[in-house]
PDB file of N, CA, C and O in Angstrom, chain B, residues numbered from 101:
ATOM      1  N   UNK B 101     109.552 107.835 118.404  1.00  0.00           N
ATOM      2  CA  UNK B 101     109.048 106.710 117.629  1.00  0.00           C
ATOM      3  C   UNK B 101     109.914 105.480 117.913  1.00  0.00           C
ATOM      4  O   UNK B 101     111.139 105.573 117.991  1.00  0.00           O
ATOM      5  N   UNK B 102     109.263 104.338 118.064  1.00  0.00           N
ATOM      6  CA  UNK B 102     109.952 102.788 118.278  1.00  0.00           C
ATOM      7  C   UNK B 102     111.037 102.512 117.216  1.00  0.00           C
ATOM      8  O   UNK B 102     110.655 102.862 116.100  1.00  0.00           O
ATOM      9  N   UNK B 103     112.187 102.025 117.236  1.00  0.00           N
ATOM     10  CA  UNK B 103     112.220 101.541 116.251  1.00  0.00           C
ATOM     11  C   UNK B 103     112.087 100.208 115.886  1.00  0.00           C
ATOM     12  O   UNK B 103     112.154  99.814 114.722  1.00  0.00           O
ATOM     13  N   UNK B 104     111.864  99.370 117.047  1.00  0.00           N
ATOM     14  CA  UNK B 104     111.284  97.896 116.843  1.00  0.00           C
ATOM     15  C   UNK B 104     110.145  97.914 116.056  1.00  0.00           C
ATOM     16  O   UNK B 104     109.807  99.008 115.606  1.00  0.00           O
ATOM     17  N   UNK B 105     109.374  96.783 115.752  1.00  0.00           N
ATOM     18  CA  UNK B 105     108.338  96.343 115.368  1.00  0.00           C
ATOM     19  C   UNK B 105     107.232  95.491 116.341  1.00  0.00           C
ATOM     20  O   UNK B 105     107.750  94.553 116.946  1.00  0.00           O
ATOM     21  N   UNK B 106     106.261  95.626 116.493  1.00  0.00           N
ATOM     22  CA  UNK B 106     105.689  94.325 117.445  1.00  0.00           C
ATOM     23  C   UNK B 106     105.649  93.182 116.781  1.00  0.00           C
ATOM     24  O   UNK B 106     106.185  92.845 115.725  1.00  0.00           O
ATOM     25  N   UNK B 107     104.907  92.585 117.564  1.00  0.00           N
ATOM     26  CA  UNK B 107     103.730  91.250 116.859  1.00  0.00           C
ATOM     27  C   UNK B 107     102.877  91.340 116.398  1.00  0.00           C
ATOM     28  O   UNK B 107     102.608  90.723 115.367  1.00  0.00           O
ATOM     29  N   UNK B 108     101.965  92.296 117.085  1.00  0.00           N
ATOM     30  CA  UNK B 108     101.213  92.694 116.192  1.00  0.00           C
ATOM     31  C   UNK B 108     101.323  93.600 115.084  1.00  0.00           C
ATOM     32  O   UNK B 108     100.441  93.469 114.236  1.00  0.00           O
ATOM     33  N   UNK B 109     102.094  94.390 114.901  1.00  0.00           N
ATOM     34  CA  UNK B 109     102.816  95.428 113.636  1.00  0.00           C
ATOM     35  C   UNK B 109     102.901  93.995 112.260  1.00  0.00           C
ATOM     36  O   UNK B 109     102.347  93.908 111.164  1.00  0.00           O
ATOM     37  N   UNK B 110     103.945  92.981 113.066  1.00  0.00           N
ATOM     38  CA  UNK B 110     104.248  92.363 112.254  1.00  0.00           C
ATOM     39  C   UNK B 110     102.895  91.423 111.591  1.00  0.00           C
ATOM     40  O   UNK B 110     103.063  90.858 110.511  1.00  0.00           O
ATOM     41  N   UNK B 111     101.692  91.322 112.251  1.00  0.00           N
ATOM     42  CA  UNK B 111     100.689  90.567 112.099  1.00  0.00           C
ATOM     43  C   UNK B 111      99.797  91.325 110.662  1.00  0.00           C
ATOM     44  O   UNK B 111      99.374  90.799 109.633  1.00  0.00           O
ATOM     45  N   UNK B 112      99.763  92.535 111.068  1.00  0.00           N
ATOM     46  CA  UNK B 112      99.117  93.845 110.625  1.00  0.00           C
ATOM     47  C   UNK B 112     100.058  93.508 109.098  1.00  0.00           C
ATOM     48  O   UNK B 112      99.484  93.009 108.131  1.00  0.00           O
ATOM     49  N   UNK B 113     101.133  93.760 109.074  1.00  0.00           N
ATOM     50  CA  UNK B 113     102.058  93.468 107.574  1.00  0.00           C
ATOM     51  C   UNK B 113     101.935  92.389 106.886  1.00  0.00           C
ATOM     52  O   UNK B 113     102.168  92.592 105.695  1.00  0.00           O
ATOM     53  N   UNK B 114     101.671  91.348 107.131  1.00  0.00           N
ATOM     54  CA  UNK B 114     101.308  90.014 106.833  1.00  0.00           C
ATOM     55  C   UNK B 114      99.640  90.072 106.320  1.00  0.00           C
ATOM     56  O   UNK B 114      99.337  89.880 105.143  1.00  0.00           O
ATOM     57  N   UNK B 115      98.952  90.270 107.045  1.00  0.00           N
ATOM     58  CA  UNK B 115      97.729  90.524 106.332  1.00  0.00           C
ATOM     59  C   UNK B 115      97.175  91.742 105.005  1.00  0.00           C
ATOM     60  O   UNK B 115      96.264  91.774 104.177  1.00  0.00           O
ATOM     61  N   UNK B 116      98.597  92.854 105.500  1.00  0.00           N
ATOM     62  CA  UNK B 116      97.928  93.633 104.449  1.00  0.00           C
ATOM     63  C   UNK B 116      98.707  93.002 103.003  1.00  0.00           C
ATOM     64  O   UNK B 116      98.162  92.955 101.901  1.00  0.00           O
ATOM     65  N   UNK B 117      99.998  92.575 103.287  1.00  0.00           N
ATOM     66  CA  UNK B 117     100.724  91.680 102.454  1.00  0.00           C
ATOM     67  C   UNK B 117      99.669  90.752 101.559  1.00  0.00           C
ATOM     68  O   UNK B 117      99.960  90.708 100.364  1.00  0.00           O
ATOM     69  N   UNK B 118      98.708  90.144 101.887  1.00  0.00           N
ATOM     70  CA  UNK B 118      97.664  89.365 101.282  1.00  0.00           C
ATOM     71  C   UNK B 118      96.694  89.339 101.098  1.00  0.00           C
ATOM     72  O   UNK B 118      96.020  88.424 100.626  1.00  0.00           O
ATOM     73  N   UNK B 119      96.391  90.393 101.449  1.00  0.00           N
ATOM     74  CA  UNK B 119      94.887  91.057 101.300  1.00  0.00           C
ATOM     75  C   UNK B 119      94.597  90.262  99.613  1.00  0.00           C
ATOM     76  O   UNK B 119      95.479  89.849  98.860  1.00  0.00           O
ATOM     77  N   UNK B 120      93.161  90.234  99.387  1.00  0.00           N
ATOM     78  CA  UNK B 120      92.909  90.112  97.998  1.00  0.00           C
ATOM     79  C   UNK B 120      92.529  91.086  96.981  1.00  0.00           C
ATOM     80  O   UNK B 120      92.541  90.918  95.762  1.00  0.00           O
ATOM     81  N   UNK B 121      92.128  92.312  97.756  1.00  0.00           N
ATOM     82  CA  UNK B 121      91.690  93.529  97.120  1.00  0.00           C
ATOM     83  C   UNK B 121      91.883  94.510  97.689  1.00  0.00           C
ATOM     84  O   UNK B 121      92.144  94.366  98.883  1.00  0.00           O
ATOM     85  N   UNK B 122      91.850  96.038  97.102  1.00  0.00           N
ATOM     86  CA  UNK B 122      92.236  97.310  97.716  1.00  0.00           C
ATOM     87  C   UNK B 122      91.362  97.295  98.583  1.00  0.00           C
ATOM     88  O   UNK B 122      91.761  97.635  99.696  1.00  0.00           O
ATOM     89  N   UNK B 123      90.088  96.972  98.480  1.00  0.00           N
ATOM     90  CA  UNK B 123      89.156  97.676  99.406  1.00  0.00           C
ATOM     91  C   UNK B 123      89.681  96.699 100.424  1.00  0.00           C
ATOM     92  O   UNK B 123      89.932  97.251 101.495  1.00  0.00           O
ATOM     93  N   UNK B 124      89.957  95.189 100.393  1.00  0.00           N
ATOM     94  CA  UNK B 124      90.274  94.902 102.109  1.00  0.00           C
ATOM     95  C   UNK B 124      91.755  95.867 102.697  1.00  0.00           C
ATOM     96  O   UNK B 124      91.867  96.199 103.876  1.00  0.00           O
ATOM     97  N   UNK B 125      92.559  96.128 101.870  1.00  0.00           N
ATOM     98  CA  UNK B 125      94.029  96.926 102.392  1.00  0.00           C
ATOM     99  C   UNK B 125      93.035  97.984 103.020  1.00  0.00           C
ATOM    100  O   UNK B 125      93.109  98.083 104.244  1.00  0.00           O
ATOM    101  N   UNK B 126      92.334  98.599 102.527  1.00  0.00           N
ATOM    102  CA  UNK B 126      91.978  99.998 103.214  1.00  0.00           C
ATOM    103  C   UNK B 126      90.661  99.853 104.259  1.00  0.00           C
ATOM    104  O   UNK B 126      90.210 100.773 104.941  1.00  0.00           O
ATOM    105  N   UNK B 127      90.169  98.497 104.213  1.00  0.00           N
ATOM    106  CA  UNK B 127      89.307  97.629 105.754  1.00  0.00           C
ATOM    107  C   UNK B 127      90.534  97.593 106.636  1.00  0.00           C
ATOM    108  O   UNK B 127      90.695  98.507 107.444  1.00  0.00           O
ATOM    109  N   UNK B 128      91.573  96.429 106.528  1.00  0.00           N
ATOM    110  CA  UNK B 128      92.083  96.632 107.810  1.00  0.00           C
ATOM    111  C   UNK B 128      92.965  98.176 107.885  1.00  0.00           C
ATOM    112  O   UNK B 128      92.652  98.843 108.871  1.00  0.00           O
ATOM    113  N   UNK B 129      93.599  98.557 107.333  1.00  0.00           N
ATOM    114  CA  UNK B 129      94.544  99.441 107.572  1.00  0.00           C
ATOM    115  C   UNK B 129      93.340 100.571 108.569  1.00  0.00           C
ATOM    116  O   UNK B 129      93.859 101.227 109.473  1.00  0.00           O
ATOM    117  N   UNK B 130      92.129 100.689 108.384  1.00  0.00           N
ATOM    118  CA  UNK B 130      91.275 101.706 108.917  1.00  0.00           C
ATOM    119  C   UNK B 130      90.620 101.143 110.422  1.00  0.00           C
ATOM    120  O   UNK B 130      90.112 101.709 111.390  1.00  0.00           O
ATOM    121  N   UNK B 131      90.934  99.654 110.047  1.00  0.00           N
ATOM    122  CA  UNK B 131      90.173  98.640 111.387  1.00  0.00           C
ATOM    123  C   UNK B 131      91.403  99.193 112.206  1.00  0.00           C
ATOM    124  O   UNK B 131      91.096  99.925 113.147  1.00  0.00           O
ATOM    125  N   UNK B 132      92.759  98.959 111.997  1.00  0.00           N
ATOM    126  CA  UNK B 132      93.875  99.008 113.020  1.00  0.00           C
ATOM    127  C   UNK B 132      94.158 100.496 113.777  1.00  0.00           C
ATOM    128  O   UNK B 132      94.542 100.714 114.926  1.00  0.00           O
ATOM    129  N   UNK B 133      93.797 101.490 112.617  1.00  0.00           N
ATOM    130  CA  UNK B 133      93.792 102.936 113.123  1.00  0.00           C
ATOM    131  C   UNK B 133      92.745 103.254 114.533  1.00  0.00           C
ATOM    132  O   UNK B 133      92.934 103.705 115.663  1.00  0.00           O
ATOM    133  N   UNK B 134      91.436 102.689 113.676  1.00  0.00           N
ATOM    134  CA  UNK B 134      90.461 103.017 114.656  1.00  0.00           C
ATOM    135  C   UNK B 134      90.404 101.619 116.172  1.00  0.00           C
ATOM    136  O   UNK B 134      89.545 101.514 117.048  1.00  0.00           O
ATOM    137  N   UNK B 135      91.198 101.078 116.032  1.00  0.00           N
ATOM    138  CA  UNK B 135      91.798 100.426 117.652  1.00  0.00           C
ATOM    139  C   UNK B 135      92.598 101.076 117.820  1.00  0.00           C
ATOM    140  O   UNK B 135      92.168 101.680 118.802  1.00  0.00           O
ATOM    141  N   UNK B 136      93.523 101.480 117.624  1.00  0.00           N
ATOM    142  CA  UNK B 136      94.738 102.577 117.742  1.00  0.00           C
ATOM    143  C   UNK B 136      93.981 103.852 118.521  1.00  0.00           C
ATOM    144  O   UNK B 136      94.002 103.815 119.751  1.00  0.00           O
ATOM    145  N   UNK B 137      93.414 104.811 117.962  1.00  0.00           N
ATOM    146  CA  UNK B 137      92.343 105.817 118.161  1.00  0.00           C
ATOM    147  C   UNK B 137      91.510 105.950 119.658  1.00  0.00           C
ATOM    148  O   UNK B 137      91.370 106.961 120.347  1.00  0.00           O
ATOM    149  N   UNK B 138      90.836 104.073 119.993  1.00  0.00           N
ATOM    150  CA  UNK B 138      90.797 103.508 120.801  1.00  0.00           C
ATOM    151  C   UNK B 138      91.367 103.763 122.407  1.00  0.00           C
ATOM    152  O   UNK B 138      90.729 104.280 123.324  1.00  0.00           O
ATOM    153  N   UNK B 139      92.783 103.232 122.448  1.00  0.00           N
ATOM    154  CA  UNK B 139      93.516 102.944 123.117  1.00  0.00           C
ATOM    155  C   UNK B 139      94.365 104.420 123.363  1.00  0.00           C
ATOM    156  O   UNK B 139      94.717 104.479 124.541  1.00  0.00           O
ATOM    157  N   UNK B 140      94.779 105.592 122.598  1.00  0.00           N
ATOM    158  CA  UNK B 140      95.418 106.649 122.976  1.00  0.00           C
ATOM    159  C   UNK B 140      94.560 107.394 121.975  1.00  0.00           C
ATOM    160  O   UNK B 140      94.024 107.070 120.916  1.00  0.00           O
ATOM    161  N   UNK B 141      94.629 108.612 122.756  1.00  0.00           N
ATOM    162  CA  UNK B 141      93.787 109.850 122.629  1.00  0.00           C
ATOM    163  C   UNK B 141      94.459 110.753 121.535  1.00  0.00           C
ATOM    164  O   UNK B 141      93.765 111.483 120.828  1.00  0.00           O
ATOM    165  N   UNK B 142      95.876 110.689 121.405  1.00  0.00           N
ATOM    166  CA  UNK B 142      96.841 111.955 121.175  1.00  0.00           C
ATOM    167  C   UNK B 142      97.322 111.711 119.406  1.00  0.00           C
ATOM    168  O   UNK B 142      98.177 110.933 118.984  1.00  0.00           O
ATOM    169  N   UNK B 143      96.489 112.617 118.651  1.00  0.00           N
ATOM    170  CA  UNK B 143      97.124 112.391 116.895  1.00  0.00           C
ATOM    171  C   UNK B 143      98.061 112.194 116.727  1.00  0.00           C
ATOM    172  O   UNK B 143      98.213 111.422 115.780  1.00  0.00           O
ATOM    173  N   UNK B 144      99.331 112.655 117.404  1.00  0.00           N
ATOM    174  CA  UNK B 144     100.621 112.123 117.202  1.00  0.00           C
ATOM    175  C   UNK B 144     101.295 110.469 117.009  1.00  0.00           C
ATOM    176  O   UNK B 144     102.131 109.923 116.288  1.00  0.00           O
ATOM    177  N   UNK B 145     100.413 110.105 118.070  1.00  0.00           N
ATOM    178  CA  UNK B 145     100.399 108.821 118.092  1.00  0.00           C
ATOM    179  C   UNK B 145     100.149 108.498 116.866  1.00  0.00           C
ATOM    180  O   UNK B 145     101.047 108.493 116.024  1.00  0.00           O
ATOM    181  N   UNK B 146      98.882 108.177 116.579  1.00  0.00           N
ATOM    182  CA  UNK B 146      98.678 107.711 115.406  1.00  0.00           C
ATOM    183  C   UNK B 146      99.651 108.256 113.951  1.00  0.00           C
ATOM    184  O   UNK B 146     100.153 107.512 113.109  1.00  0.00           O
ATOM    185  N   UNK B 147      99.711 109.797 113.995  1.00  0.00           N
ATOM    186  CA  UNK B 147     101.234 109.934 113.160  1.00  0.00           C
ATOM    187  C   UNK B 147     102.282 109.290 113.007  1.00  0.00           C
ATOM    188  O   UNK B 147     102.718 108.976 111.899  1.00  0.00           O
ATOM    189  N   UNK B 148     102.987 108.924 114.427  1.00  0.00           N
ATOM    190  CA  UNK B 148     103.767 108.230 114.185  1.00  0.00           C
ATOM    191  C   UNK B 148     103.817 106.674 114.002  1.00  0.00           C
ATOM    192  O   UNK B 148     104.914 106.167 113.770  1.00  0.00           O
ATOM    193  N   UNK B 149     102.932 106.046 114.074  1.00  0.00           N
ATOM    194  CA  UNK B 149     102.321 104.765 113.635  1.00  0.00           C
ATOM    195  C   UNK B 149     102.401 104.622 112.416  1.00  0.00           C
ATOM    196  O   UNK B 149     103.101 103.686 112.030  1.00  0.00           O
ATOM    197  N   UNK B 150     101.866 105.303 111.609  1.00  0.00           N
ATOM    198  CA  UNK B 150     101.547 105.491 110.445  1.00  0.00           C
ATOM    199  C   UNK B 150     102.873 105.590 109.395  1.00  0.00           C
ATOM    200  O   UNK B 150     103.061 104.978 108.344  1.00  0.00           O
ATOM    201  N   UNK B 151     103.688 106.553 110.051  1.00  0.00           N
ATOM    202  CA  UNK B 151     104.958 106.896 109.840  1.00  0.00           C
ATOM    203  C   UNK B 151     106.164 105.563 110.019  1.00  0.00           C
ATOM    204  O   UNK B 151     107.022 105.340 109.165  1.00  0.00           O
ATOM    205  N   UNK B 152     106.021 104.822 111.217  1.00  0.00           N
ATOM    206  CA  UNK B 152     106.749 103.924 111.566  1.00  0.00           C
ATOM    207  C   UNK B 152     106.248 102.101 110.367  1.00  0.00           C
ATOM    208  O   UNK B 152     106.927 101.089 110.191  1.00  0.00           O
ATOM    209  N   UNK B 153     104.962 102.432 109.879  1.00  0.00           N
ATOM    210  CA  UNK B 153     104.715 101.332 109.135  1.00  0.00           C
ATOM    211  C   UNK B 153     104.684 101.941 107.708  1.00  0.00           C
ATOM    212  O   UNK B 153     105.252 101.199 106.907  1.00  0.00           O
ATOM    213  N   UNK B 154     104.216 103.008 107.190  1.00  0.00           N
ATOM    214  CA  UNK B 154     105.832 103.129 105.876  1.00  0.00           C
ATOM    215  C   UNK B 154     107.174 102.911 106.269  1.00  0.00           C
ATOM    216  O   UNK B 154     108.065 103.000 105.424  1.00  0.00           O
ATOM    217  N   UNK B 155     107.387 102.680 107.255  1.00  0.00           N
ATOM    218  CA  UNK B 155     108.837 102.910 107.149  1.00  0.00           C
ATOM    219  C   UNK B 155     109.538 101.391 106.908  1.00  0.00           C
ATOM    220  O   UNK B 155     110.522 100.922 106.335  1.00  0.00           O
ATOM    221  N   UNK B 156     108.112 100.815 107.914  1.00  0.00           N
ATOM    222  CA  UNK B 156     108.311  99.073 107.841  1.00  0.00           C
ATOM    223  C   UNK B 156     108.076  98.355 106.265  1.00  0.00           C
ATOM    224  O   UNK B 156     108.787  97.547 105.667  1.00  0.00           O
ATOM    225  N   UNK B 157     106.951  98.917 105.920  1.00  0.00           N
ATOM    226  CA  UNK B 157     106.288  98.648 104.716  1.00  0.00           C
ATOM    227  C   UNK B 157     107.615  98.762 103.384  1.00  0.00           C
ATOM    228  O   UNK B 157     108.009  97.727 102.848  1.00  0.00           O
ATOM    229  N   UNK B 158     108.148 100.045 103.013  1.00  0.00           N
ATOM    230  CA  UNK B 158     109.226 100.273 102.566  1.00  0.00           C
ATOM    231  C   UNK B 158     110.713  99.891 103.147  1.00  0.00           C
ATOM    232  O   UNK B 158     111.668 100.643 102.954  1.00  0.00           O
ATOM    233  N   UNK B 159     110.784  99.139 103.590  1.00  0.00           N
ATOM    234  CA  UNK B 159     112.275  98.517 103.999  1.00  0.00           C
ATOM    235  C   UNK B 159     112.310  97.062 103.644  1.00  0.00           C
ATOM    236  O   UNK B 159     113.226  96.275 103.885  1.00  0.00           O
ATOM    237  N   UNK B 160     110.809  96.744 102.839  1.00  0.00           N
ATOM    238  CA  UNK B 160     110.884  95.059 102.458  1.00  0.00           C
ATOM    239  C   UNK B 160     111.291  95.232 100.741  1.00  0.00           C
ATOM    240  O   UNK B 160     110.996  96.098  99.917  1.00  0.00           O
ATOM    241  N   UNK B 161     111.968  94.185 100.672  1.00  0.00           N
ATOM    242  CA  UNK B 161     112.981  94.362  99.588  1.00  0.00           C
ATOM    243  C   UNK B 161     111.841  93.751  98.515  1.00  0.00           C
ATOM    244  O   UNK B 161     110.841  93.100  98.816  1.00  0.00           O
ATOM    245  N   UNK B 162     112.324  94.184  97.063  1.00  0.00           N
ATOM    246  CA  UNK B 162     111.041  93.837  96.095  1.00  0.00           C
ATOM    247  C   UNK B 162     111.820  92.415  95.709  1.00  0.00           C
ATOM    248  O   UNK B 162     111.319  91.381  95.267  1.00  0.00           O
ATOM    249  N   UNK B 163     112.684  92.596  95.906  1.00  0.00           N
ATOM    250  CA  UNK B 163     113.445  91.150  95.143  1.00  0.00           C
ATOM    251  C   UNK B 163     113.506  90.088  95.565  1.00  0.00           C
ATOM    252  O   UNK B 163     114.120  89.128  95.099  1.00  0.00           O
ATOM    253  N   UNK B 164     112.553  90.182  96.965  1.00  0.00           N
ATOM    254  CA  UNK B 164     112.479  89.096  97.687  1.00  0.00           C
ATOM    255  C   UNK B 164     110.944  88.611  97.831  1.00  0.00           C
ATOM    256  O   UNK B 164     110.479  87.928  98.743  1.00  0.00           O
ATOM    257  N   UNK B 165     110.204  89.189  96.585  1.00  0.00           N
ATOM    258  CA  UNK B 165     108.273  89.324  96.518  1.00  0.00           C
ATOM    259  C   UNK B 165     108.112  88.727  94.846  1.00  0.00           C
ATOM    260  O   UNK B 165     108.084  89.250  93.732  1.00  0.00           O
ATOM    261  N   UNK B 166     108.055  87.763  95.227  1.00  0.00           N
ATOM    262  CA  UNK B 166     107.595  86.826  93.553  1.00  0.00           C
ATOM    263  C   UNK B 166     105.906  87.046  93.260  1.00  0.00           C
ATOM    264  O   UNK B 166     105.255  86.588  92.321  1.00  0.00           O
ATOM    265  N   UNK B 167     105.634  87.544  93.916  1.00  0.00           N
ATOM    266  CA  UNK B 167     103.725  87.998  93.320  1.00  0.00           C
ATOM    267  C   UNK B 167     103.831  89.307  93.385  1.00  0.00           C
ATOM    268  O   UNK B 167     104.089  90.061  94.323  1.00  0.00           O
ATOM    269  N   UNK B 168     103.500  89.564  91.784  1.00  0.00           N
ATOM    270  CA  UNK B 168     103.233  91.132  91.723  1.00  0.00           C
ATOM    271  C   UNK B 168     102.033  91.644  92.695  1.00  0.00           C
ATOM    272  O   UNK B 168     102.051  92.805  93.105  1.00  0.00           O
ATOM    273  N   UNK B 169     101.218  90.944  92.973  1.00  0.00           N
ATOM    274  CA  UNK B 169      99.864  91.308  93.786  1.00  0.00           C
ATOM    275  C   UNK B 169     100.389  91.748  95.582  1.00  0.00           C
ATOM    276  O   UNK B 169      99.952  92.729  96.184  1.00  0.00           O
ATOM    277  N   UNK B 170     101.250  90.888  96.070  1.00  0.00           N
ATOM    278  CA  UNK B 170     101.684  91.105  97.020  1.00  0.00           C
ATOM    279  C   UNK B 170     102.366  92.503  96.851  1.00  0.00           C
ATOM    280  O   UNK B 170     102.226  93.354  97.730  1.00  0.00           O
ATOM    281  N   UNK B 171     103.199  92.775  95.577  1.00  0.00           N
ATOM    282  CA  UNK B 171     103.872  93.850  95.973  1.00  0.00           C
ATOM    283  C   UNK B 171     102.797  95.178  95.894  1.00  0.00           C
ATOM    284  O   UNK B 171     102.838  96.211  96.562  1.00  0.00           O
ATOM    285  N   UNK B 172     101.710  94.731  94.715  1.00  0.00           N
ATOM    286  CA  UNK B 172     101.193  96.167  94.706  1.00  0.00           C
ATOM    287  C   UNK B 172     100.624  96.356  96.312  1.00  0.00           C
ATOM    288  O   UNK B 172     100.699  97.469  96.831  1.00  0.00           O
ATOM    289  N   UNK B 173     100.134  95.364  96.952  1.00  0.00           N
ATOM    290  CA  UNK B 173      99.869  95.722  98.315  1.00  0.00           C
ATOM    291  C   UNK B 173     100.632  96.460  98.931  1.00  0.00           C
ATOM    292  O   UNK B 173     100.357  97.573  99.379  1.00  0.00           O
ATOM    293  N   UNK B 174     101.312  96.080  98.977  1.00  0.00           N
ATOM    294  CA  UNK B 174     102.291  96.941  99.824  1.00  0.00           C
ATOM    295  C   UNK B 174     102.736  98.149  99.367  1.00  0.00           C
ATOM    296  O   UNK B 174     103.433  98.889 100.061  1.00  0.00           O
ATOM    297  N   UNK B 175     102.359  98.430  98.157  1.00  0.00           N
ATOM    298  CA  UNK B 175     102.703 100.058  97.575  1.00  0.00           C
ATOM    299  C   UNK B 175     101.379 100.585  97.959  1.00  0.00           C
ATOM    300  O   UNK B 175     101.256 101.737  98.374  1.00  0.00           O
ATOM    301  N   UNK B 176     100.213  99.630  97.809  1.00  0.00           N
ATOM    302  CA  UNK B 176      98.987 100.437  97.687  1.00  0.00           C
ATOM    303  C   UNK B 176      98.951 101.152  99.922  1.00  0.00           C
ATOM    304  O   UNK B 176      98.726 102.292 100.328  1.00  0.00           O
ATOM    305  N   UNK B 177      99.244  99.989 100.670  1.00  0.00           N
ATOM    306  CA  UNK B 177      99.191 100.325 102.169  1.00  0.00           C
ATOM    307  C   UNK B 177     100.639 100.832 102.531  1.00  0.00           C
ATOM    308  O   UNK B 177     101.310 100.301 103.416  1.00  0.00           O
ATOM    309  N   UNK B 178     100.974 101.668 101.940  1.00  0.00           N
ATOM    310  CA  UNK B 178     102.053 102.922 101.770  1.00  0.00           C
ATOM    311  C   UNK B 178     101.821 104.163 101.589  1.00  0.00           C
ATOM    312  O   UNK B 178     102.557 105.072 101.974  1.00  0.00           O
ATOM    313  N   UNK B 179     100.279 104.346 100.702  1.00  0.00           N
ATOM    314  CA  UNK B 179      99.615 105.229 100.113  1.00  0.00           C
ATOM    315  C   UNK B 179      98.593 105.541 101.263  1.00  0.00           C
ATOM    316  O   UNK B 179      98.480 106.695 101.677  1.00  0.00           O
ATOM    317  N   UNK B 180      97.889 104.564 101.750  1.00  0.00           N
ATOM    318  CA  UNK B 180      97.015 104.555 102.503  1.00  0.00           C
ATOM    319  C   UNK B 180      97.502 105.123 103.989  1.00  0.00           C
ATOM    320  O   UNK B 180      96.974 105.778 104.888  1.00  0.00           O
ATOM    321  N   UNK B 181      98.509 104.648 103.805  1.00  0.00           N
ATOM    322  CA  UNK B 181      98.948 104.953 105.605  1.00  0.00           C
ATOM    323  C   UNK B 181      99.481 106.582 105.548  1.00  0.00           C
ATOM    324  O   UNK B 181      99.164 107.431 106.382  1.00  0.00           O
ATOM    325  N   UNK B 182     100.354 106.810 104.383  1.00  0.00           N
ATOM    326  CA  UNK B 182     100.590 108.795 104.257  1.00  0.00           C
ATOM    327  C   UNK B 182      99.077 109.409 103.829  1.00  0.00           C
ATOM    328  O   UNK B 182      98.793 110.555 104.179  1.00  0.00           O
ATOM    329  N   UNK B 183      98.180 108.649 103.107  1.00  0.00           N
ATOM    330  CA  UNK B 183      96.925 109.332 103.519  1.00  0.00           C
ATOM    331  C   UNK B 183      96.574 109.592 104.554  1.00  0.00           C
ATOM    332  O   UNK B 183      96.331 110.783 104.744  1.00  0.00           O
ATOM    333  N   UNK B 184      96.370 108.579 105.769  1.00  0.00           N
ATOM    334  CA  UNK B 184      95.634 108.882 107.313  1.00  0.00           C
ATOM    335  C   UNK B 184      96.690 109.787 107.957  1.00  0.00           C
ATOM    336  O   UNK B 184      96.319 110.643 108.760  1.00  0.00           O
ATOM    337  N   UNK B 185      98.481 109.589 107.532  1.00  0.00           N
ATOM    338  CA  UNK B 185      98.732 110.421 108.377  1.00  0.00           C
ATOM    339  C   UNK B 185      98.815 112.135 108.094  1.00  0.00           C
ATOM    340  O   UNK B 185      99.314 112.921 108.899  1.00  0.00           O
ATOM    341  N   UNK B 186      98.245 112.502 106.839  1.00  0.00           N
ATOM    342  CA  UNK B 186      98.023 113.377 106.557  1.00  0.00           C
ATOM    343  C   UNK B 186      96.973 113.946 107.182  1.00  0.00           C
ATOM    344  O   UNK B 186      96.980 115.059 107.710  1.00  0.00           O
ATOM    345  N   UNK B 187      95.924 113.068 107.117  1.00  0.00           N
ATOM    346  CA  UNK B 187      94.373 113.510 107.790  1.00  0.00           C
ATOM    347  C   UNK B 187      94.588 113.650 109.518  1.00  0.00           C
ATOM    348  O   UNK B 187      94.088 114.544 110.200  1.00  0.00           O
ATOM    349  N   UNK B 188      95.355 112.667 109.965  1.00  0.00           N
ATOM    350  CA  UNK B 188      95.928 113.437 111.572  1.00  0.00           C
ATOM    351  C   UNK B 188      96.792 114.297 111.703  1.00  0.00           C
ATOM    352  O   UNK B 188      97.104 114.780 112.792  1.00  0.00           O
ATOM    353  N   UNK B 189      97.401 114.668 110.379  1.00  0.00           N
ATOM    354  CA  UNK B 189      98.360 115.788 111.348  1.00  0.00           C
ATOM    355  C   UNK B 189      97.624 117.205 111.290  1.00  0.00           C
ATOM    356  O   UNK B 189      97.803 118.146 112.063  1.00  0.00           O
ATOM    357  N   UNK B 190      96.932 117.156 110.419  1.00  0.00           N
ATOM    358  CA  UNK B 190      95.993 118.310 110.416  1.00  0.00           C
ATOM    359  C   UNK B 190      95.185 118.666 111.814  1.00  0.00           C
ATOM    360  O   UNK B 190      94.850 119.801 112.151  1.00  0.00           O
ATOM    361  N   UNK B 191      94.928 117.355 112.611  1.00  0.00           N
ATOM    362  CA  UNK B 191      94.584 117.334 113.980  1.00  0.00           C
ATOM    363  C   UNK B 191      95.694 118.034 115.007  1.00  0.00           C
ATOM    364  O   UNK B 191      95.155 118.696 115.894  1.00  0.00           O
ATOM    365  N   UNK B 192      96.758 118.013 115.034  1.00  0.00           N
ATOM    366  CA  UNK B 192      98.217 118.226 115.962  1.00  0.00           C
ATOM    367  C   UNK B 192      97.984 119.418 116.094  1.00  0.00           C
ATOM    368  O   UNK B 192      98.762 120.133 116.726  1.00  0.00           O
TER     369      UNK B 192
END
């Protein structure tokens, strides 16, 4: 697993960061999987994707998030992302 971030990782965090509603967190978070899905064949991949953006997602500090809305995002596409990677590892 990377431990950098991209541009696009970082693009992907920013939008789910502001999403206006759950249902868009769980539009893109499912739009980015299924380009992901796309581009490499192998569930792992996507495991560790998934894995590597909780990891991103949880390393942003709350004390630095003055909108409760922003933060529930980011708890809610924390949830979402150990959901899918649950549903791929069952694939491995």
């Amino acid at each position: 697993m990377l431990n950098h971030i991209t541009l696009s990782e970082e693009v992907l965090i920013d939008q789910l960061r502001h999403a206006k509603t759950e249902k868009e967190i769980n539009k893109i978070i499912e739009s980015s999987i299924y380009q992901l899905e796309q581009t490499v064949s192998e569930p792992e991949y996507v495991v560790s994707f998934t894995q590597k953006m909780r990891q991103k997602l949880s390393s942003i500090n709350p004390f630095h998030i003055e909108d409760p809305t922003e933060w529930n995002n980011i708890q809610t596409s924390k949830v979402l992302f150990y959901r899918i990677a649950c549903r791929f590892t069952t694939m491995v």
